[in-house]
Amino acid sequence: ERNGYGVRMRPVYRRTLTSIGRRSYAVVLPKEWVSKVGLNPGDSILIEVQHDNSLLLRPIASEHRATQQAVKVIRTGATLRREITAAYLAGYDRIVLRSDAPLSSADREVVRRTVRGLTGAEVVSESNNEIEIQILLDTSAVEPEKVASRQNALVANNIEIVADAIDEWSGDRARVAMMMDEEIDRHYFTLVRAVRAYARSGRLPTVRLLDLRLVAKFLEDIGDRLVRISELIASNGTSKPPGEALSSVAEKARALVPTQNRAFESFMRYEVELAEEVISEISVLIDSLSSLERMEGVQVDKRAQAIVNELKRIAENQIDIADITTPLPEP
């Protein structure tokens, strides 16, 4: 419908407020609007209070369905893993890989390895030119804060495993740590997918969701640095740095376990004072690692130098986690 100037007018509806129980009220939504945005019974609507106290309604379900369309990855090769992971993180529930030529065994292996690292992902059909991946993870049942807590527990445990690997110069312990990193990465991908779903539903404040994703990235980076240390140990067999240097480095690595847990705890509990304490504690630890770099047994061994450098980067990541701790928001 247009006004006298030929300008299309927006529909305006008048509705009666209905009381439901003692504390709730209901308004019937216009059928035309519900049909237009594709809502169905049981779908959710996000209601935002504006500055003038008017309400803005956003159809969450239609946004969610938009991300559930099939993804067609045409190109195969070097970017295949990245494209599958990106589609998973974006919230797609069905990923279809297609190629004009028959998919190679190398491409199929990349798909399988990638799928193993994504929670809820399964290859449901496969042919010469196409592979279909279905994501069965229900993000509505995933709580980002619980996923982050589990990821932190895995990281803290892996720091301890790596400390043992350094102390014993054990390739076996180092390989265990590398396998553990796959689980750390899996939790990171799960959290990012859940954060995007929560952002659409409005179940957690946007700032908190952004902070959770940032913390998860710091945790993933710590995991990657532990892998680098483990690779140094696993690839050098029985050839190891001087014993005294090794023992000192392992001791500093173990000191990173309690600081890891305390830094994460300060963030999760909104405890700014604890965050400040942990940052001071970690800063002292970084200074002691810098002193360790000047130790004779470390100076003469490039592997020991590299390990100490990675431990310093891990400590800096812990400071980053504590540093984004904010006071508990006002209710």
C-alpha atoms as a PDB file:
ATOM      1  CA  GLU A   1       0.000   0.000   0.000  1.00  0.00           C
ATOM      2  CA  ARG A   2       1.281   3.501  -0.895  1.00  0.00           C
ATOM      3  CA  ASN A   3       0.436   6.938   0.523  1.00  0.00           C
ATOM      4  CA  GLY A   4      -0.632   9.992  -1.473  1.00  0.00           C
ATOM      5  CA  TYR A   5       2.998  10.676  -2.455  1.00  0.00           C
ATOM      6  CA  GLY A   6       3.502   7.207  -3.919  1.00  0.00           C
ATOM      7  CA  VAL A   7       5.720   6.069  -1.039  1.00  0.00           C
ATOM      8  CA  ARG A   8       5.221   2.477   0.117  1.00  0.00           C
ATOM      9  CA  MET A   9       3.884   2.437   3.686  1.00  0.00           C
ATOM     10  CA  ARG A  10       4.999  -0.077   6.303  1.00  0.00           C
ATOM     11  CA  PRO A  11       2.229  -2.262   7.758  1.00  0.00           C
ATOM     12  CA  VAL A  12       0.969  -1.098  11.162  1.00  0.00           C
ATOM     13  CA  TYR A  13      -0.850  -3.517  13.459  1.00  0.00           C
ATOM     14  CA  ARG A  14      -2.860  -2.882  16.621  1.00  0.00           C
ATOM     15  CA  ARG A  15      -2.956  -5.678  19.199  1.00  0.00           C
ATOM     16  CA  THR A  16      -4.509  -6.140  22.653  1.00  0.00           C
ATOM     17  CA  LEU A  17      -2.266  -7.040  25.593  1.00  0.00           C
ATOM     18  CA  THR A  18      -3.357 -10.303  27.243  1.00  0.00           C
ATOM     19  CA  SER A  19      -2.480 -11.315  30.804  1.00  0.00           C
ATOM     20  CA  ILE A  20      -0.982 -14.797  31.279  1.00  0.00           C
ATOM     21  CA  GLY A  21      -0.652 -15.850  34.893  1.00  0.00           C
ATOM     22  CA  ARG A  22       0.471 -13.293  37.461  1.00  0.00           C
ATOM     23  CA  ARG A  23       3.618 -11.885  35.864  1.00  0.00           C
ATOM     24  CA  SER A  24       3.487 -12.460  32.111  1.00  0.00           C
ATOM     25  CA  TYR A  25       1.719 -10.838  29.185  1.00  0.00           C
ATOM     26  CA  ALA A  26       1.190 -11.958  25.602  1.00  0.00           C
ATOM     27  CA  VAL A  27       0.575 -10.287  22.252  1.00  0.00           C
ATOM     28  CA  VAL A  28      -0.661 -12.141  19.156  1.00  0.00           C
ATOM     29  CA  LEU A  29       1.758 -11.690  16.247  1.00  0.00           C
ATOM     30  CA  PRO A  30       0.361 -10.824  12.798  1.00  0.00           C
ATOM     31  CA  LYS A  31      -0.010 -13.958  10.678  1.00  0.00           C
ATOM     32  CA  GLU A  32       1.351 -12.166   7.599  1.00  0.00           C
ATOM     33  CA  TRP A  33       4.589 -11.265   9.403  1.00  0.00           C
ATOM     34  CA  VAL A  34       5.029 -14.762  10.874  1.00  0.00           C
ATOM     35  CA  SER A  35       4.659 -16.305   7.409  1.00  0.00           C
ATOM     36  CA  LYS A  36       6.945 -13.766   5.754  1.00  0.00           C
ATOM     37  CA  VAL A  37       9.888 -14.369   8.120  1.00  0.00           C
ATOM     38  CA  GLY A  38       9.337 -18.137   8.101  1.00  0.00           C
ATOM     39  CA  LEU A  39       8.534 -18.723  11.773  1.00  0.00           C
ATOM     40  CA  ASN A  40       6.896 -21.906  13.015  1.00  0.00           C
ATOM     41  CA  PRO A  41       5.346 -22.885  16.365  1.00  0.00           C
ATOM     42  CA  GLY A  42       8.145 -23.505  18.861  1.00  0.00           C
ATOM     43  CA  ASP A  43      10.593 -21.090  17.185  1.00  0.00           C
ATOM     44  CA  SER A  44      12.220 -18.359  19.280  1.00  0.00           C
ATOM     45  CA  ILE A  45      12.074 -14.591  18.882  1.00  0.00           C
ATOM     46  CA  LEU A  46      14.664 -12.182  20.255  1.00  0.00           C
ATOM     47  CA  ILE A  47      13.065  -9.093  21.849  1.00  0.00           C
ATOM     48  CA  GLU A  48      15.323  -6.049  22.297  1.00  0.00           C
ATOM     49  CA  VAL A  49      14.309  -3.024  24.382  1.00  0.00           C
ATOM     50  CA  GLN A  50      15.202   0.202  22.539  1.00  0.00           C
ATOM     51  CA  HIS A  51      16.285   3.519  24.083  1.00  0.00           C
ATOM     52  CA  ASP A  52      12.743   4.898  23.803  1.00  0.00           C
ATOM     53  CA  ASN A  53      11.346   1.711  25.471  1.00  0.00           C
ATOM     54  CA  SER A  54       9.907   0.449  22.190  1.00  0.00           C
ATOM     55  CA  LEU A  55      10.537  -3.215  21.353  1.00  0.00           C
ATOM     56  CA  LEU A  56      12.412  -4.655  18.388  1.00  0.00           C
ATOM     57  CA  LEU A  57      11.497  -8.241  17.435  1.00  0.00           C
ATOM     58  CA  ARG A  58      14.007 -10.380  15.553  1.00  0.00           C
ATOM     59  CA  PRO A  59      13.129 -13.854  14.203  1.00  0.00           C
ATOM     60  CA  ILE A  60      15.965 -16.056  15.459  1.00  0.00           C
ATOM     61  CA  ALA A  61      14.711 -19.174  13.721  1.00  0.00           C
ATOM     62  CA  SER A  62      14.911 -17.683  10.230  1.00  0.00           C
ATOM     63  CA  GLU A  63      18.510 -16.571  10.861  1.00  0.00           C
ATOM     64  CA  HIS A  64      19.370 -20.023  12.143  1.00  0.00           C
ATOM     65  CA  ARG A  65      17.878 -21.747   9.117  1.00  0.00           C
ATOM     66  CA  ALA A  66      19.885 -19.484   6.835  1.00  0.00           C
ATOM     67  CA  THR A  67      23.090 -20.949   8.249  1.00  0.00           C
ATOM     68  CA  GLN A  68      21.824 -24.505   7.830  1.00  0.00           C
ATOM     69  CA  GLN A  69      21.832 -24.499   4.033  1.00  0.00           C
ATOM     70  CA  ALA A  70      24.217 -26.843   2.252  1.00  0.00           C
ATOM     71  CA  VAL A  71      27.732 -25.641   1.576  1.00  0.00           C
ATOM     72  CA  LYS A  72      29.255 -26.585  -1.754  1.00  0.00           C
ATOM     73  CA  VAL A  73      33.039 -26.644  -1.729  1.00  0.00           C
ATOM     74  CA  ILE A  74      34.080 -26.835  -5.364  1.00  0.00           C
ATOM     75  CA  ARG A  75      37.838 -26.531  -5.071  1.00  0.00           C
ATOM     76  CA  THR A  76      39.828 -29.328  -3.504  1.00  0.00           C
ATOM     77  CA  GLY A  77      43.422 -29.435  -2.361  1.00  0.00           C
ATOM     78  CA  ALA A  78      45.270 -27.131   0.006  1.00  0.00           C
ATOM     79  CA  THR A  79      42.221 -25.156   1.206  1.00  0.00           C
ATOM     80  CA  LEU A  80      39.854 -28.102   1.687  1.00  0.00           C
ATOM     81  CA  ARG A  81      40.436 -28.508   5.431  1.00  0.00           C
ATOM     82  CA  ARG A  82      40.129 -24.767   6.005  1.00  0.00           C
ATOM     83  CA  GLU A  83      36.859 -24.542   4.042  1.00  0.00           C
ATOM     84  CA  ILE A  84      35.262 -27.463   5.903  1.00  0.00           C
ATOM     85  CA  THR A  85      36.303 -26.028   9.271  1.00  0.00           C
ATOM     86  CA  ALA A  86      35.063 -22.544   8.334  1.00  0.00           C
ATOM     87  CA  ALA A  87      31.650 -23.942   7.328  1.00  0.00           C
ATOM     88  CA  TYR A  88      31.456 -25.872  10.619  1.00  0.00           C
ATOM     89  CA  LEU A  89      32.321 -22.780  12.672  1.00  0.00           C
ATOM     90  CA  ALA A  90      29.774 -20.718  10.720  1.00  0.00           C
ATOM     91  CA  GLY A  91      27.022 -23.049  11.944  1.00  0.00           C
ATOM     92  CA  TYR A  92      26.167 -25.024   8.806  1.00  0.00           C
ATOM     93  CA  ASP A  93      24.491 -28.372   9.514  1.00  0.00           C
ATOM     94  CA  ARG A  94      25.168 -29.903   6.088  1.00  0.00           C
ATOM     95  CA  ILE A  95      28.378 -29.561   4.102  1.00  0.00           C
ATOM     96  CA  VAL A  96      28.553 -30.944   0.561  1.00  0.00           C
ATOM     97  CA  LEU A  97      31.902 -31.258  -1.199  1.00  0.00           C
ATOM     98  CA  ARG A  98      31.744 -31.547  -4.983  1.00  0.00           C
ATOM     99  CA  SER A  99      34.391 -31.891  -7.668  1.00  0.00           C
ATOM    100  CA  ASP A 100      34.229 -32.118 -11.466  1.00  0.00           C
ATOM    101  CA  ALA A 101      36.881 -34.842 -11.385  1.00  0.00           C
ATOM    102  CA  PRO A 102      36.772 -37.897  -9.087  1.00  0.00           C
ATOM    103  CA  LEU A 103      37.900 -36.993  -5.572  1.00  0.00           C
ATOM    104  CA  SER A 104      41.435 -38.233  -4.915  1.00  0.00           C
ATOM    105  CA  SER A 105      42.419 -40.495  -2.028  1.00  0.00           C
ATOM    106  CA  ALA A 106      44.429 -37.572  -0.599  1.00  0.00           C
ATOM    107  CA  ASP A 107      41.335 -35.326  -0.578  1.00  0.00           C
ATOM    108  CA  ARG A 108      39.267 -38.069   1.053  1.00  0.00           C
ATOM    109  CA  GLU A 109      41.891 -38.497   3.763  1.00  0.00           C
ATOM    110  CA  VAL A 110      41.879 -34.724   4.412  1.00  0.00           C
ATOM    111  CA  VAL A 111      38.088 -34.866   4.795  1.00  0.00           C
ATOM    112  CA  ARG A 112      38.255 -37.780   7.243  1.00  0.00           C
ATOM    113  CA  ARG A 113      40.984 -36.177   9.375  1.00  0.00           C
ATOM    114  CA  THR A 114      39.103 -32.878   9.451  1.00  0.00           C
ATOM    115  CA  VAL A 115      35.788 -34.514  10.380  1.00  0.00           C
ATOM    116  CA  ARG A 116      37.452 -36.412  13.250  1.00  0.00           C
ATOM    117  CA  GLY A 117      38.428 -33.065  14.768  1.00  0.00           C
ATOM    118  CA  LEU A 118      34.911 -31.577  14.651  1.00  0.00           C
ATOM    119  CA  THR A 119      32.428 -32.553  17.365  1.00  0.00           C
ATOM    120  CA  GLY A 120      29.226 -34.025  15.927  1.00  0.00           C
ATOM    121  CA  ALA A 121      30.498 -34.150  12.330  1.00  0.00           C
ATOM    122  CA  GLU A 122      29.991 -37.334  10.307  1.00  0.00           C
ATOM    123  CA  VAL A 123      30.435 -38.344   6.673  1.00  0.00           C
ATOM    124  CA  VAL A 124      26.959 -39.596   5.736  1.00  0.00           C
ATOM    125  CA  SER A 125      27.407 -40.251   2.017  1.00  0.00           C
ATOM    126  CA  GLU A 126      30.290 -40.592  -0.399  1.00  0.00           C
ATOM    127  CA  SER A 127      30.596 -41.055  -4.163  1.00  0.00           C
ATOM    128  CA  ASN A 128      33.222 -40.523  -6.865  1.00  0.00           C
ATOM    129  CA  ASN A 129      32.616 -36.785  -7.088  1.00  0.00           C
ATOM    130  CA  GLU A 130      30.823 -35.879  -3.859  1.00  0.00           C
ATOM    131  CA  ILE A 131      31.103 -36.218  -0.094  1.00  0.00           C
ATOM    132  CA  GLU A 132      28.349 -35.104   2.264  1.00  0.00           C
ATOM    133  CA  ILE A 133      29.082 -34.208   5.882  1.00  0.00           C
ATOM    134  CA  GLN A 134      26.267 -33.903   8.417  1.00  0.00           C
ATOM    135  CA  ILE A 135      26.715 -31.952  11.671  1.00  0.00           C
ATOM    136  CA  LEU A 136      24.688 -33.635  14.412  1.00  0.00           C
ATOM    137  CA  LEU A 137      25.780 -31.327  17.251  1.00  0.00           C
ATOM    138  CA  ASP A 138      22.832 -29.630  18.978  1.00  0.00           C
ATOM    139  CA  THR A 139      24.292 -26.226  19.876  1.00  0.00           C
ATOM    140  CA  SER A 140      21.203 -25.351  21.920  1.00  0.00           C
ATOM    141  CA  ALA A 141      22.332 -27.991  24.435  1.00  0.00           C
ATOM    142  CA  VAL A 142      25.963 -26.800  24.500  1.00  0.00           C
ATOM    143  CA  GLU A 143      26.948 -24.281  27.192  1.00  0.00           C
ATOM    144  CA  PRO A 144      29.984 -22.217  26.073  1.00  0.00           C
ATOM    145  CA  GLU A 145      31.244 -21.635  29.626  1.00  0.00           C
ATOM    146  CA  LYS A 146      31.264 -25.381  30.358  1.00  0.00           C
ATOM    147  CA  VAL A 147      33.090 -26.101  27.100  1.00  0.00           C
ATOM    148  CA  ALA A 148      35.690 -23.441  27.972  1.00  0.00           C
ATOM    149  CA  SER A 149      36.134 -24.947  31.455  1.00  0.00           C
ATOM    150  CA  ARG A 150      36.726 -28.377  29.964  1.00  0.00           C
ATOM    151  CA  GLN A 151      39.176 -26.939  27.431  1.00  0.00           C
ATOM    152  CA  ASN A 152      41.111 -25.247  30.240  1.00  0.00           C
ATOM    153  CA  ALA A 153      41.239 -28.499  32.242  1.00  0.00           C
ATOM    154  CA  LEU A 154      42.698 -30.267  29.194  1.00  0.00           C
ATOM    155  CA  VAL A 155      45.294 -27.520  28.734  1.00  0.00           C
ATOM    156  CA  ALA A 156      46.356 -27.584  32.408  1.00  0.00           C
ATOM    157  CA  ASN A 157      46.663 -31.371  32.284  1.00  0.00           C
ATOM    158  CA  ASN A 158      48.705 -31.176  29.092  1.00  0.00           C
ATOM    159  CA  ILE A 159      51.115 -28.660  30.652  1.00  0.00           C
ATOM    160  CA  GLU A 160      51.784 -31.241  33.363  1.00  0.00           C
ATOM    161  CA  ILE A 161      52.307 -34.017  30.804  1.00  0.00           C
ATOM    162  CA  VAL A 162      54.757 -31.840  28.861  1.00  0.00           C
ATOM    163  CA  ALA A 163      56.619 -30.958  32.081  1.00  0.00           C
ATOM    164  CA  ASP A 164      57.072 -34.698  32.714  1.00  0.00           C
ATOM    165  CA  ALA A 165      58.191 -35.182  29.103  1.00  0.00           C
ATOM    166  CA  ILE A 166      60.830 -32.460  29.549  1.00  0.00           C
ATOM    167  CA  ASP A 167      62.061 -33.839  32.872  1.00  0.00           C
ATOM    168  CA  GLU A 168      62.352 -37.410  31.582  1.00  0.00           C
ATOM    169  CA  TRP A 169      63.086 -36.362  27.978  1.00  0.00           C
ATOM    170  CA  SER A 170      60.424 -38.912  27.091  1.00  0.00           C
ATOM    171  CA  GLY A 171      59.289 -39.202  23.494  1.00  0.00           C
ATOM    172  CA  ASP A 172      56.368 -41.349  24.646  1.00  0.00           C
ATOM    173  CA  ARG A 173      55.050 -38.654  27.022  1.00  0.00           C
ATOM    174  CA  ALA A 174      55.573 -36.055  24.300  1.00  0.00           C
ATOM    175  CA  ARG A 175      53.446 -38.063  21.860  1.00  0.00           C
ATOM    176  CA  VAL A 176      50.684 -38.340  24.484  1.00  0.00           C
ATOM    177  CA  ALA A 177      50.697 -34.538  24.747  1.00  0.00           C
ATOM    178  CA  MET A 178      50.411 -34.205  20.961  1.00  0.00           C
ATOM    179  CA  MET A 179      47.386 -36.512  20.935  1.00  0.00           C
ATOM    180  CA  MET A 180      45.802 -34.502  23.761  1.00  0.00           C
ATOM    181  CA  ASP A 181      46.050 -31.370  21.624  1.00  0.00           C
ATOM    182  CA  GLU A 182      43.512 -32.820  19.183  1.00  0.00           C
ATOM    183  CA  GLU A 183      40.955 -32.802  22.005  1.00  0.00           C
ATOM    184  CA  ILE A 184      41.876 -29.217  22.927  1.00  0.00           C
ATOM    185  CA  ASP A 185      41.304 -28.142  19.313  1.00  0.00           C
ATOM    186  CA  ARG A 186      38.001 -30.037  19.187  1.00  0.00           C
ATOM    187  CA  HIS A 187      36.750 -28.109  22.214  1.00  0.00           C
ATOM    188  CA  TYR A 188      37.835 -24.836  20.621  1.00  0.00           C
ATOM    189  CA  PHE A 189      35.834 -25.543  17.450  1.00  0.00           C
ATOM    190  CA  THR A 190      32.812 -26.638  19.508  1.00  0.00           C
ATOM    191  CA  LEU A 191      32.932 -23.462  21.576  1.00  0.00           C
ATOM    192  CA  VAL A 192      33.155 -21.165  18.543  1.00  0.00           C
ATOM    193  CA  ARG A 193      30.140 -22.887  16.948  1.00  0.00           C
ATOM    194  CA  ALA A 194      28.200 -22.644  20.231  1.00  0.00           C
ATOM    195  CA  VAL A 195      29.135 -18.974  20.701  1.00  0.00           C
ATOM    196  CA  ARG A 196      27.658 -18.119  17.299  1.00  0.00           C
ATOM    197  CA  ALA A 197      24.449 -19.963  18.159  1.00  0.00           C
ATOM    198  CA  TYR A 198      24.225 -18.161  21.511  1.00  0.00           C
ATOM    199  CA  ALA A 199      24.817 -14.816  19.797  1.00  0.00           C
ATOM    200  CA  ARG A 200      21.761 -15.451  17.615  1.00  0.00           C
ATOM    201  CA  SER A 201      19.599 -16.452  20.569  1.00  0.00           C
ATOM    202  CA  GLY A 202      20.754 -13.728  22.969  1.00  0.00           C
ATOM    203  CA  ARG A 203      21.146 -16.220  25.836  1.00  0.00           C
ATOM    204  CA  LEU A 204      24.436 -14.637  26.980  1.00  0.00           C
ATOM    205  CA  PRO A 205      25.609 -11.007  26.717  1.00  0.00           C
ATOM    206  CA  THR A 206      27.551 -10.343  23.521  1.00  0.00           C
ATOM    207  CA  VAL A 207      30.582  -9.039  25.435  1.00  0.00           C
ATOM    208  CA  ARG A 208      30.774 -12.248  27.482  1.00  0.00           C
ATOM    209  CA  LEU A 209      30.540 -14.366  24.338  1.00  0.00           C
ATOM    210  CA  LEU A 210      33.350 -12.394  22.691  1.00  0.00           C
ATOM    211  CA  ASP A 211      35.506 -12.794  25.809  1.00  0.00           C
ATOM    212  CA  LEU A 212      34.814 -16.552  25.898  1.00  0.00           C
ATOM    213  CA  ARG A 213      35.885 -16.919  22.295  1.00  0.00           C
ATOM    214  CA  LEU A 214      39.040 -14.910  22.991  1.00  0.00           C
ATOM    215  CA  VAL A 215      39.895 -17.067  26.020  1.00  0.00           C
ATOM    216  CA  ALA A 216      39.286 -20.220  23.972  1.00  0.00           C
ATOM    217  CA  LYS A 217      41.730 -18.913  21.358  1.00  0.00           C
ATOM    218  CA  PHE A 218      44.372 -18.262  24.037  1.00  0.00           C
ATOM    219  CA  LEU A 219      43.856 -21.821  25.315  1.00  0.00           C
ATOM    220  CA  GLU A 220      44.184 -23.212  21.807  1.00  0.00           C
ATOM    221  CA  ASP A 221      47.412 -21.245  21.317  1.00  0.00           C
ATOM    222  CA  ILE A 222      48.823 -22.663  24.561  1.00  0.00           C
ATOM    223  CA  GLY A 223      47.964 -26.135  23.257  1.00  0.00           C
ATOM    224  CA  ASP A 224      49.821 -25.433  20.001  1.00  0.00           C
ATOM    225  CA  ARG A 225      52.916 -24.271  21.907  1.00  0.00           C
ATOM    226  CA  LEU A 226      52.856 -27.434  24.009  1.00  0.00           C
ATOM    227  CA  VAL A 227      52.822 -29.399  20.742  1.00  0.00           C
ATOM    228  CA  ARG A 228      55.937 -27.547  19.536  1.00  0.00           C
ATOM    229  CA  ILE A 229      57.751 -28.472  22.752  1.00  0.00           C
ATOM    230  CA  SER A 230      56.573 -32.081  22.412  1.00  0.00           C
ATOM    231  CA  GLU A 231      57.772 -32.279  18.806  1.00  0.00           C
ATOM    232  CA  LEU A 232      61.235 -31.116  19.882  1.00  0.00           C
ATOM    233  CA  ILE A 233      61.400 -33.911  22.454  1.00  0.00           C
ATOM    234  CA  ALA A 234      59.857 -36.656  20.297  1.00  0.00           C
ATOM    235  CA  SER A 235      62.128 -35.932  17.327  1.00  0.00           C
ATOM    236  CA  ASN A 236      65.386 -36.006  19.315  1.00  0.00           C
ATOM    237  CA  GLY A 237      65.179 -39.490  20.817  1.00  0.00           C
ATOM    238  CA  THR A 238      67.830 -40.219  23.441  1.00  0.00           C
ATOM    239  CA  SER A 239      69.883 -37.115  22.627  1.00  0.00           C
ATOM    240  CA  LYS A 240      68.933 -34.647  25.336  1.00  0.00           C
ATOM    241  CA  PRO A 241      70.109 -31.357  26.901  1.00  0.00           C
ATOM    242  CA  PRO A 242      72.290 -31.340  30.056  1.00  0.00           C
ATOM    243  CA  GLY A 243      70.511 -32.893  33.056  1.00  0.00           C
ATOM    244  CA  GLU A 244      70.655 -29.872  35.386  1.00  0.00           C
ATOM    245  CA  ALA A 245      69.223 -27.562  32.722  1.00  0.00           C
ATOM    246  CA  LEU A 246      66.491 -30.077  31.907  1.00  0.00           C
ATOM    247  CA  SER A 247      65.430 -30.352  35.540  1.00  0.00           C
ATOM    248  CA  SER A 248      65.262 -26.562  35.936  1.00  0.00           C
ATOM    249  CA  VAL A 249      63.188 -26.130  32.765  1.00  0.00           C
ATOM    250  CA  ALA A 250      60.779 -28.889  33.852  1.00  0.00           C
ATOM    251  CA  GLU A 251      60.351 -27.204  37.243  1.00  0.00           C
ATOM    252  CA  LYS A 252      59.326 -23.919  35.586  1.00  0.00           C
ATOM    253  CA  ALA A 253      56.945 -25.785  33.274  1.00  0.00           C
ATOM    254  CA  ARG A 254      55.195 -27.376  36.265  1.00  0.00           C
ATOM    255  CA  ALA A 255      54.826 -23.938  37.856  1.00  0.00           C
ATOM    256  CA  LEU A 256      52.601 -22.999  34.898  1.00  0.00           C
ATOM    257  CA  VAL A 257      49.901 -25.503  35.924  1.00  0.00           C
ATOM    258  CA  PRO A 258      48.514 -23.618  38.976  1.00  0.00           C
ATOM    259  CA  THR A 259      48.857 -20.237  37.245  1.00  0.00           C
ATOM    260  CA  GLN A 260      46.880 -21.625  34.302  1.00  0.00           C
ATOM    261  CA  ASN A 261      44.004 -22.666  36.543  1.00  0.00           C
ATOM    262  CA  ARG A 262      44.045 -19.463  38.599  1.00  0.00           C
ATOM    263  CA  ALA A 263      44.098 -17.221  35.523  1.00  0.00           C
ATOM    264  CA  PHE A 264      41.112 -19.060  34.072  1.00  0.00           C
ATOM    265  CA  GLU A 265      39.305 -19.046  37.421  1.00  0.00           C
ATOM    266  CA  SER A 266      39.661 -15.264  37.709  1.00  0.00           C
ATOM    267  CA  PHE A 267      38.034 -14.851  34.292  1.00  0.00           C
ATOM    268  CA  MET A 268      35.182 -17.279  34.920  1.00  0.00           C
ATOM    269  CA  ARG A 269      34.343 -15.838  38.354  1.00  0.00           C
ATOM    270  CA  TYR A 270      34.765 -12.164  37.392  1.00  0.00           C
ATOM    271  CA  GLU A 271      37.373 -11.835  40.187  1.00  0.00           C
ATOM    272  CA  VAL A 272      39.504  -8.818  39.290  1.00  0.00           C
ATOM    273  CA  GLU A 273      41.613  -8.985  42.468  1.00  0.00           C
ATOM    274  CA  LEU A 274      42.513 -12.613  41.786  1.00  0.00           C
ATOM    275  CA  ALA A 275      43.386 -11.672  38.205  1.00  0.00           C
ATOM    276  CA  GLU A 276      45.806  -8.999  39.450  1.00  0.00           C
ATOM    277  CA  GLU A 277      47.426 -11.479  41.854  1.00  0.00           C
ATOM    278  CA  VAL A 278      47.854 -14.076  39.118  1.00  0.00           C
ATOM    279  CA  ILE A 279      49.287 -11.545  36.656  1.00  0.00           C
ATOM    280  CA  SER A 280      51.920 -10.544  39.245  1.00  0.00           C
ATOM    281  CA  GLU A 281      52.704 -14.196  39.944  1.00  0.00           C
ATOM    282  CA  ILE A 282      53.083 -15.024  36.246  1.00  0.00           C
ATOM    283  CA  SER A 283      55.245 -11.940  35.664  1.00  0.00           C
ATOM    284  CA  VAL A 284      57.685 -13.230  38.295  1.00  0.00           C
ATOM    285  CA  LEU A 285      57.652 -16.615  36.560  1.00  0.00           C
ATOM    286  CA  ILE A 286      58.452 -14.989  33.202  1.00  0.00           C
ATOM    287  CA  ASP A 287      61.421 -13.204  34.816  1.00  0.00           C
ATOM    288  CA  SER A 288      62.686 -16.518  36.188  1.00  0.00           C
ATOM    289  CA  LEU A 289      62.352 -18.093  32.721  1.00  0.00           C
ATOM    290  CA  SER A 290      64.377 -15.203  31.286  1.00  0.00           C
ATOM    291  CA  SER A 291      67.055 -15.897  33.909  1.00  0.00           C
ATOM    292  CA  LEU A 292      66.965 -19.554  32.920  1.00  0.00           C
ATOM    293  CA  GLU A 293      67.858 -18.576  29.348  1.00  0.00           C
ATOM    294  CA  ARG A 294      71.221 -17.355  30.691  1.00  0.00           C
ATOM    295  CA  MET A 295      71.924 -20.674  32.420  1.00  0.00           C
ATOM    296  CA  GLU A 296      74.982 -22.369  30.909  1.00  0.00           C
ATOM    297  CA  GLY A 297      73.228 -25.662  30.142  1.00  0.00           C
ATOM    298  CA  VAL A 298      70.432 -23.806  28.341  1.00  0.00           C
ATOM    299  CA  GLN A 299      72.691 -21.387  26.472  1.00  0.00           C
ATOM    300  CA  VAL A 300      74.626 -24.204  24.801  1.00  0.00           C
ATOM    301  CA  ASP A 301      71.536 -26.170  23.715  1.00  0.00           C
ATOM    302  CA  LYS A 302      69.183 -24.756  21.071  1.00  0.00           C
ATOM    303  CA  ARG A 303      66.421 -27.206  22.017  1.00  0.00           C
ATOM    304  CA  ALA A 304      66.444 -26.028  25.629  1.00  0.00           C
ATOM    305  CA  GLN A 305      66.400 -22.412  24.432  1.00  0.00           C
ATOM    306  CA  ALA A 306      63.400 -23.118  22.191  1.00  0.00           C
ATOM    307  CA  ILE A 307      61.511 -24.855  25.019  1.00  0.00           C
ATOM    308  CA  VAL A 308      62.117 -21.972  27.440  1.00  0.00           C
ATOM    309  CA  ASN A 309      60.931 -19.512  24.787  1.00  0.00           C
ATOM    310  CA  GLU A 310      57.690 -21.481  24.271  1.00  0.00           C
ATOM    311  CA  LEU A 311      57.113 -21.605  28.045  1.00  0.00           C
ATOM    312  CA  LYS A 312      57.442 -17.807  28.177  1.00  0.00           C
ATOM    313  CA  ARG A 313      54.844 -17.460  25.408  1.00  0.00           C
ATOM    314  CA  ILE A 314      52.517 -19.795  27.348  1.00  0.00           C
ATOM    315  CA  ALA A 315      52.931 -17.624  30.450  1.00  0.00           C
ATOM    316  CA  GLU A 316      52.090 -14.533  28.379  1.00  0.00           C
ATOM    317  CA  ASN A 317      48.914 -16.242  27.146  1.00  0.00           C
ATOM    318  CA  GLN A 318      47.955 -16.886  30.761  1.00  0.00           C
ATOM    319  CA  ILE A 319      48.391 -13.182  31.506  1.00  0.00           C
ATOM    320  CA  ASP A 320      46.149 -12.412  28.512  1.00  0.00           C
ATOM    321  CA  ILE A 321      43.422 -14.658  29.967  1.00  0.00           C
ATOM    322  CA  ALA A 322      43.586 -12.990  33.384  1.00  0.00           C
ATOM    323  CA  ASP A 323      43.860  -9.549  31.799  1.00  0.00           C
ATOM    324  CA  ILE A 324      40.386  -9.664  30.217  1.00  0.00           C
ATOM    325  CA  THR A 325      38.752 -10.400  33.578  1.00  0.00           C
ATOM    326  CA  THR A 326      36.057  -7.822  34.313  1.00  0.00           C
ATOM    327  CA  PRO A 327      33.899  -7.211  37.400  1.00  0.00           C
ATOM    328  CA  LEU A 328      30.604  -9.087  37.625  1.00  0.00           C
ATOM    329  CA  PRO A 329      28.039  -7.091  35.591  1.00  0.00           C
ATOM    330  CA  GLU A 330      25.235  -5.352  37.437  1.00  0.00           C
ATOM    331  CA  PRO A 331      21.980  -7.380  37.333  1.00  0.00           C
END
